[in-house]
């Protein structure tokens, strides 16, 4: 299991979401579910790319998804 990091900013605050997953696809799916729990404008069935687009439409800035091993 690897830890994946996703930097996010809402224009006022910056933070890093993190998930533990078997691979990048699993990490993307977990992040969609996690963020859908927080933000009602994200659907559980969205793809990671769709989620990023919707968040950007709502004023969020999202960085690249990284495996913590890259650091």
PDB file of N, CA and C in Angstrom:
ATOM      1  N   UNK A   1       0.839  -1.178   0.000  1.00  0.00           N
ATOM      2  CA  UNK A   1       0.000   0.000   0.000  1.00  0.00           C
ATOM      3  C   UNK A   1       0.888   1.247   0.000  1.00  0.00           C
ATOM      4  N   UNK A   2       0.491   2.194  -0.823  1.00  0.00           N
ATOM      5  CA  UNK A   2       1.219   3.457  -0.923  1.00  0.00           C
ATOM      6  C   UNK A   2       0.334   4.594  -0.435  1.00  0.00           C
ATOM      7  N   UNK A   3       0.955   5.684  -0.064  1.00  0.00           N
ATOM      8  CA  UNK A   3       0.232   6.887   0.316  1.00  0.00           C
ATOM      9  C   UNK A   3       0.310   7.869  -0.837  1.00  0.00           C
ATOM     10  N   UNK A   4      -0.844   8.410  -1.204  1.00  0.00           N
ATOM     11  CA  UNK A   4      -0.933   9.368  -2.304  1.00  0.00           C
ATOM     12  C   UNK A   4      -1.384  10.720  -1.757  1.00  0.00           C
ATOM     13  N   UNK A   5      -0.821  11.787  -2.298  1.00  0.00           N
ATOM     14  CA  UNK A   5      -1.070  13.147  -1.834  1.00  0.00           C
ATOM     15  C   UNK A   5      -1.682  13.983  -2.949  1.00  0.00           C
ATOM     16  N   UNK A   6      -2.685  14.798  -2.597  1.00  0.00           N
ATOM     17  CA  UNK A   6      -3.330  15.687  -3.558  1.00  0.00           C
ATOM     18  C   UNK A   6      -3.448  17.078  -2.930  1.00  0.00           C
ATOM     19  N   UNK A   7      -2.606  18.038  -3.378  1.00  0.00           N
ATOM     20  CA  UNK A   7      -2.708  19.407  -2.850  1.00  0.00           C
ATOM     21  C   UNK A   7      -3.929  20.123  -3.418  1.00  0.00           C
ATOM     22  N   UNK A   8      -4.644  20.846  -2.537  1.00  0.00           N
ATOM     23  CA  UNK A   8      -5.868  21.544  -2.916  1.00  0.00           C
ATOM     24  C   UNK A   8      -5.876  22.926  -2.264  1.00  0.00           C
ATOM     25  N   UNK A   9      -6.421  23.901  -2.979  1.00  0.00           N
ATOM     26  CA  UNK A   9      -6.650  25.230  -2.426  1.00  0.00           C
ATOM     27  C   UNK A   9      -8.048  25.688  -2.815  1.00  0.00           C
ATOM     28  N   UNK A  10      -8.718  26.336  -1.866  1.00  0.00           N
ATOM     29  CA  UNK A  10     -10.044  26.897  -2.156  1.00  0.00           C
ATOM     30  C   UNK A  10      -9.973  28.407  -2.356  1.00  0.00           C
ATOM     31  N   UNK A  11      -8.775  28.946  -2.484  1.00  0.00           N
ATOM     32  CA  UNK A  11      -8.579  30.380  -2.655  1.00  0.00           C
ATOM     33  C   UNK A  11      -8.286  31.091  -1.349  1.00  0.00           C
ATOM     34  N   UNK A  12      -8.594  30.442  -0.234  1.00  0.00           N
ATOM     35  CA  UNK A  12      -8.326  31.011   1.079  1.00  0.00           C
ATOM     36  C   UNK A  12      -7.359  30.150   1.875  1.00  0.00           C
ATOM     37  N   UNK A  13      -7.509  28.858   1.764  1.00  0.00           N
ATOM     38  CA  UNK A  13      -6.670  27.912   2.487  1.00  0.00           C
ATOM     39  C   UNK A  13      -6.084  26.896   1.516  1.00  0.00           C
ATOM     40  N   UNK A  14      -4.957  26.328   1.906  1.00  0.00           N
ATOM     41  CA  UNK A  14      -4.327  25.242   1.147  1.00  0.00           C
ATOM     42  C   UNK A  14      -4.186  24.044   2.075  1.00  0.00           C
ATOM     43  N   UNK A  15      -4.374  22.853   1.546  1.00  0.00           N
ATOM     44  CA  UNK A  15      -4.201  21.648   2.328  1.00  0.00           C
ATOM     45  C   UNK A  15      -3.856  20.496   1.397  1.00  0.00           C
ATOM     46  N   UNK A  16      -3.471  19.384   2.000  1.00  0.00           N
ATOM     47  CA  UNK A  16      -3.116  18.194   1.235  1.00  0.00           C
ATOM     48  C   UNK A  16      -4.010  17.049   1.684  1.00  0.00           C
ATOM     49  N   UNK A  17      -4.820  16.552   0.768  1.00  0.00           N
ATOM     50  CA  UNK A  17      -5.611  15.349   1.026  1.00  0.00           C
ATOM     51  C   UNK A  17      -4.683  14.153   0.817  1.00  0.00           C
ATOM     52  N   UNK A  18      -4.883  13.104   1.591  1.00  0.00           N
ATOM     53  CA  UNK A  18      -4.054  11.910   1.416  1.00  0.00           C
ATOM     54  C   UNK A  18      -4.904  10.655   1.576  1.00  0.00           C
ATOM     55  N   UNK A  19      -4.528   9.646   0.825  1.00  0.00           N
ATOM     56  CA  UNK A  19      -5.178   8.336   0.912  1.00  0.00           C
ATOM     57  C   UNK A  19      -4.113   7.259   0.813  1.00  0.00           C
ATOM     58  N   UNK A  20      -4.429   6.113   1.380  1.00  0.00           N
ATOM     59  CA  UNK A  20      -3.587   4.932   1.250  1.00  0.00           C
ATOM     60  C   UNK A  20      -4.284   4.007   0.269  1.00  0.00           C
ATOM     61  N   UNK A  21      -3.546   3.587  -0.759  1.00  0.00           N
ATOM     62  CA  UNK A  21      -4.160   2.779  -1.812  1.00  0.00           C
ATOM     63  C   UNK A  21      -3.146   1.832  -2.426  1.00  0.00           C
ATOM     64  N   UNK A  22      -3.659   0.850  -3.158  1.00  0.00           N
ATOM     65  CA  UNK A  22      -2.807  -0.145  -3.821  1.00  0.00           C
ATOM     66  C   UNK A  22      -2.147   0.403  -5.074  1.00  0.00           C
ATOM     67  N   UNK A  23      -2.770   1.400  -5.689  1.00  0.00           N
ATOM     68  CA  UNK A  23      -2.226   1.986  -6.914  1.00  0.00           C
ATOM     69  C   UNK A  23      -2.896   3.309  -7.197  1.00  0.00           C
ATOM     70  N   UNK A  24      -2.475   3.940  -8.269  1.00  0.00           N
ATOM     71  CA  UNK A  24      -2.963   5.277  -8.606  1.00  0.00           C
ATOM     72  C   UNK A  24      -4.465   5.284  -8.894  1.00  0.00           C
ATOM     73  N   UNK A  25      -4.973   4.273  -9.578  1.00  0.00           N
ATOM     74  CA  UNK A  25      -6.405   4.216  -9.901  1.00  0.00           C
ATOM     75  C   UNK A  25      -7.226   4.058  -8.624  1.00  0.00           C
ATOM     76  N   UNK A  26      -6.768   3.209  -7.730  1.00  0.00           N
ATOM     77  CA  UNK A  26      -7.440   3.026  -6.442  1.00  0.00           C
ATOM     78  C   UNK A  26      -7.412   4.335  -5.644  1.00  0.00           C
ATOM     79  N   UNK A  27      -6.296   5.034  -5.674  1.00  0.00           N
ATOM     80  CA  UNK A  27      -6.174   6.317  -4.974  1.00  0.00           C
ATOM     81  C   UNK A  27      -7.146   7.344  -5.545  1.00  0.00           C
ATOM     82  N   UNK A  28      -7.247   7.408  -6.851  1.00  0.00           N
ATOM     83  CA  UNK A  28      -8.174   8.347  -7.490  1.00  0.00           C
ATOM     84  C   UNK A  28      -9.610   8.048  -7.076  1.00  0.00           C
ATOM     85  N   UNK A  29      -9.995   6.777  -7.075  1.00  0.00           N
ATOM     86  CA  UNK A  29     -11.355   6.388  -6.685  1.00  0.00           C
ATOM     87  C   UNK A  29     -11.636   6.740  -5.226  1.00  0.00           C
ATOM     88  N   UNK A  30     -10.668   6.509  -4.359  1.00  0.00           N
ATOM     89  CA  UNK A  30     -10.842   6.834  -2.941  1.00  0.00           C
ATOM     90  C   UNK A  30     -10.957   8.336  -2.728  1.00  0.00           C
ATOM     91  N   UNK A  31     -10.195   9.107  -3.471  1.00  0.00           N
ATOM     92  CA  UNK A  31     -10.274  10.564  -3.340  1.00  0.00           C
ATOM     93  C   UNK A  31     -11.619  11.095  -3.810  1.00  0.00           C
ATOM     94  N   UNK A  32     -12.150  10.540  -4.891  1.00  0.00           N
ATOM     95  CA  UNK A  32     -13.477  10.957  -5.363  1.00  0.00           C
ATOM     96  C   UNK A  32     -14.507  10.685  -4.270  1.00  0.00           C
ATOM     97  N   UNK A  33     -14.486   9.502  -3.685  1.00  0.00           N
ATOM     98  CA  UNK A  33     -15.451   9.158  -2.636  1.00  0.00           C
ATOM     99  C   UNK A  33     -15.274  10.043  -1.415  1.00  0.00           C
ATOM    100  N   UNK A  34     -14.032  10.280  -1.016  1.00  0.00           N
ATOM    101  CA  UNK A  34     -13.749  11.114   0.159  1.00  0.00           C
ATOM    102  C   UNK A  34     -14.243  12.542  -0.055  1.00  0.00           C
ATOM    103  N   UNK A  35     -13.933  13.122  -1.202  1.00  0.00           N
ATOM    104  CA  UNK A  35     -14.326  14.500  -1.464  1.00  0.00           C
ATOM    105  C   UNK A  35     -15.833  14.616  -1.721  1.00  0.00           C
ATOM    106  N   UNK A  36     -16.455  13.565  -2.247  1.00  0.00           N
ATOM    107  CA  UNK A  36     -17.908  13.570  -2.427  1.00  0.00           C
ATOM    108  C   UNK A  36     -18.613  13.579  -1.068  1.00  0.00           C
ATOM    109  N   UNK A  37     -17.985  12.988  -0.051  1.00  0.00           N
ATOM    110  CA  UNK A  37     -18.539  13.037   1.305  1.00  0.00           C
ATOM    111  C   UNK A  37     -18.532  14.465   1.857  1.00  0.00           C
ATOM    112  N   UNK A  38     -17.573  15.260   1.416  1.00  0.00           N
ATOM    113  CA  UNK A  38     -17.397  16.621   1.935  1.00  0.00           C
ATOM    114  C   UNK A  38     -18.191  17.649   1.127  1.00  0.00           C
ATOM    115  N   UNK A  39     -18.144  17.524  -0.202  1.00  0.00           N
ATOM    116  CA  UNK A  39     -18.745  18.529  -1.088  1.00  0.00           C
ATOM    117  C   UNK A  39     -19.921  17.927  -1.844  1.00  0.00           C
ATOM    118  N   UNK A  40     -21.098  18.534  -1.697  1.00  0.00           N
ATOM    119  CA  UNK A  40     -22.305  17.986  -2.311  1.00  0.00           C
ATOM    120  C   UNK A  40     -22.322  18.112  -3.829  1.00  0.00           C
ATOM    121  N   UNK A  41     -21.470  18.957  -4.394  1.00  0.00           N
ATOM    122  CA  UNK A  41     -21.450  19.119  -5.849  1.00  0.00           C
ATOM    123  C   UNK A  41     -20.614  18.046  -6.556  1.00  0.00           C
ATOM    124  N   UNK A  42     -20.003  17.150  -5.803  1.00  0.00           N
ATOM    125  CA  UNK A  42     -19.245  16.029  -6.381  1.00  0.00           C
ATOM    126  C   UNK A  42     -20.091  14.771  -6.245  1.00  0.00           C
ATOM    127  N   UNK A  43     -20.253  14.037  -7.340  1.00  0.00           N
ATOM    128  CA  UNK A  43     -21.013  12.788  -7.330  1.00  0.00           C
ATOM    129  C   UNK A  43     -20.084  11.616  -7.055  1.00  0.00           C
ATOM    130  N   UNK A  44     -20.591  10.622  -6.326  1.00  0.00           N
ATOM    131  CA  UNK A  44     -19.800   9.437  -6.005  1.00  0.00           C
ATOM    132  C   UNK A  44     -19.357   8.683  -7.254  1.00  0.00           C
ATOM    133  N   UNK A  45     -20.138   8.737  -8.314  1.00  0.00           N
ATOM    134  CA  UNK A  45     -19.824   8.009  -9.532  1.00  0.00           C
ATOM    135  C   UNK A  45     -18.898   8.748 -10.484  1.00  0.00           C
ATOM    136  N   UNK A  46     -18.488   9.963 -10.119  1.00  0.00           N
ATOM    137  CA  UNK A  46     -17.607  10.739 -11.001  1.00  0.00           C
ATOM    138  C   UNK A  46     -16.250  10.063 -11.178  1.00  0.00           C
ATOM    139  N   UNK A  47     -15.675  10.276 -12.338  1.00  0.00           N
ATOM    140  CA  UNK A  47     -14.283   9.867 -12.522  1.00  0.00           C
ATOM    141  C   UNK A  47     -13.410  10.913 -11.844  1.00  0.00           C
ATOM    142  N   UNK A  48     -12.150  10.602 -11.658  1.00  0.00           N
ATOM    143  CA  UNK A  48     -11.221  11.539 -11.031  1.00  0.00           C
ATOM    144  C   UNK A  48     -11.131  12.822 -11.858  1.00  0.00           C
ATOM    145  N   UNK A  49     -11.070  12.691 -13.172  1.00  0.00           N
ATOM    146  CA  UNK A  49     -10.985  13.852 -14.065  1.00  0.00           C
ATOM    147  C   UNK A  49     -12.249  14.706 -13.967  1.00  0.00           C
ATOM    148  N   UNK A  50     -13.416  14.070 -13.933  1.00  0.00           N
ATOM    149  CA  UNK A  50     -14.670  14.810 -13.787  1.00  0.00           C
ATOM    150  C   UNK A  50     -14.701  15.558 -12.455  1.00  0.00           C
ATOM    151  N   UNK A  51     -14.227  14.899 -11.393  1.00  0.00           N
ATOM    152  CA  UNK A  51     -14.190  15.537 -10.081  1.00  0.00           C
ATOM    153  C   UNK A  51     -13.301  16.774 -10.111  1.00  0.00           C
ATOM    154  N   UNK A  52     -12.135  16.656 -10.748  1.00  0.00           N
ATOM    155  CA  UNK A  52     -11.224  17.804 -10.846  1.00  0.00           C
ATOM    156  C   UNK A  52     -11.883  18.953 -11.594  1.00  0.00           C
ATOM    157  N   UNK A  53     -12.562  18.646 -12.686  1.00  0.00           N
ATOM    158  CA  UNK A  53     -13.245  19.679 -13.464  1.00  0.00           C
ATOM    159  C   UNK A  53     -14.323  20.382 -12.644  1.00  0.00           C
ATOM    160  N   UNK A  54     -15.115  19.616 -11.916  1.00  0.00           N
ATOM    161  CA  UNK A  54     -16.189  20.191 -11.107  1.00  0.00           C
ATOM    162  C   UNK A  54     -15.605  21.065  -9.996  1.00  0.00           C
ATOM    163  N   UNK A  55     -14.547  20.587  -9.357  1.00  0.00           N
ATOM    164  CA  UNK A  55     -13.930  21.379  -8.295  1.00  0.00           C
ATOM    165  C   UNK A  55     -13.361  22.685  -8.849  1.00  0.00           C
ATOM    166  N   UNK A  56     -12.731  22.623 -10.007  1.00  0.00           N
ATOM    167  CA  UNK A  56     -12.189  23.838 -10.618  1.00  0.00           C
ATOM    168  C   UNK A  56     -13.314  24.797 -10.997  1.00  0.00           C
ATOM    169  N   UNK A  57     -14.441  24.274 -11.441  1.00  0.00           N
ATOM    170  CA  UNK A  57     -15.609  25.108 -11.741  1.00  0.00           C
ATOM    171  C   UNK A  57     -16.120  25.825 -10.496  1.00  0.00           C
ATOM    172  N   UNK A  58     -15.872  25.249  -9.312  1.00  0.00           N
ATOM    173  CA  UNK A  58     -16.302  25.846  -8.046  1.00  0.00           C
ATOM    174  C   UNK A  58     -15.178  26.659  -7.384  1.00  0.00           C
ATOM    175  N   UNK A  59     -14.119  26.971  -8.129  1.00  0.00           N
ATOM    176  CA  UNK A  59     -13.078  27.862  -7.632  1.00  0.00           C
ATOM    177  C   UNK A  59     -11.914  27.210  -6.915  1.00  0.00           C
ATOM    178  N   UNK A  60     -11.836  25.898  -6.939  1.00  0.00           N
ATOM    179  CA  UNK A  60     -10.716  25.205  -6.301  1.00  0.00           C
ATOM    180  C   UNK A  60      -9.542  25.114  -7.267  1.00  0.00           C
ATOM    181  N   UNK A  61      -8.346  25.117  -6.713  1.00  0.00           N
ATOM    182  CA  UNK A  61      -7.130  24.864  -7.484  1.00  0.00           C
ATOM    183  C   UNK A  61      -6.571  23.550  -6.964  1.00  0.00           C
ATOM    184  N   UNK A  62      -6.362  22.598  -7.869  1.00  0.00           N
ATOM    185  CA  UNK A  62      -5.915  21.266  -7.490  1.00  0.00           C
ATOM    186  C   UNK A  62      -4.583  20.979  -8.155  1.00  0.00           C
ATOM    187  N   UNK A  63      -3.647  20.491  -7.362  1.00  0.00           N
ATOM    188  CA  UNK A  63      -2.338  20.137  -7.895  1.00  0.00           C
ATOM    189  C   UNK A  63      -2.320  18.720  -8.445  1.00  0.00           C
ATOM    190  N   UNK A  64      -1.136  18.240  -8.714  1.00  0.00           N
ATOM    191  CA  UNK A  64      -0.945  16.876  -9.226  1.00  0.00           C
ATOM    192  C   UNK A  64      -1.070  15.860  -8.095  1.00  0.00           C
ATOM    193  N   UNK A  65      -1.521  14.666  -8.429  1.00  0.00           N
ATOM    194  CA  UNK A  65      -1.581  13.555  -7.478  1.00  0.00           C
ATOM    195  C   UNK A  65      -0.218  12.905  -7.426  1.00  0.00           C
ATOM    196  N   UNK A  66       0.357  12.811  -6.224  1.00  0.00           N
ATOM    197  CA  UNK A  66       1.708  12.283  -6.046  1.00  0.00           C
ATOM    198  C   UNK A  66       1.698  11.071  -5.147  1.00  0.00           C
ATOM    199  N   UNK A  67       2.586  10.132  -5.441  1.00  0.00           N
ATOM    200  CA  UNK A  67       2.901   9.045  -4.536  1.00  0.00           C
ATOM    201  C   UNK A  67       3.944   9.604  -3.578  1.00  0.00           C
ATOM    202  N   UNK A  68       3.759   9.428  -2.288  1.00  0.00           N
ATOM    203  CA  UNK A  68       4.665  10.002  -1.294  1.00  0.00           C
ATOM    204  C   UNK A  68       6.103   9.498  -1.479  1.00  0.00           C
ATOM    205  N   UNK A  69       6.257   8.345  -2.119  1.00  0.00           N
ATOM    206  CA  UNK A  69       7.587   7.806  -2.378  1.00  0.00           C
ATOM    207  C   UNK A  69       8.401   8.703  -3.307  1.00  0.00           C
ATOM    208  N   UNK A  70       7.728   9.586  -4.060  1.00  0.00           N
ATOM    209  CA  UNK A  70       8.426  10.495  -4.948  1.00  0.00           C
ATOM    210  C   UNK A  70       9.238  11.529  -4.196  1.00  0.00           C
ATOM    211  N   UNK A  71       8.929  11.690  -2.906  1.00  0.00           N
ATOM    212  CA  UNK A  71       9.636  12.685  -2.107  1.00  0.00           C
ATOM    213  C   UNK A  71      10.659  11.983  -1.290  1.00  0.00           C
TER     214      UNK A  71
END
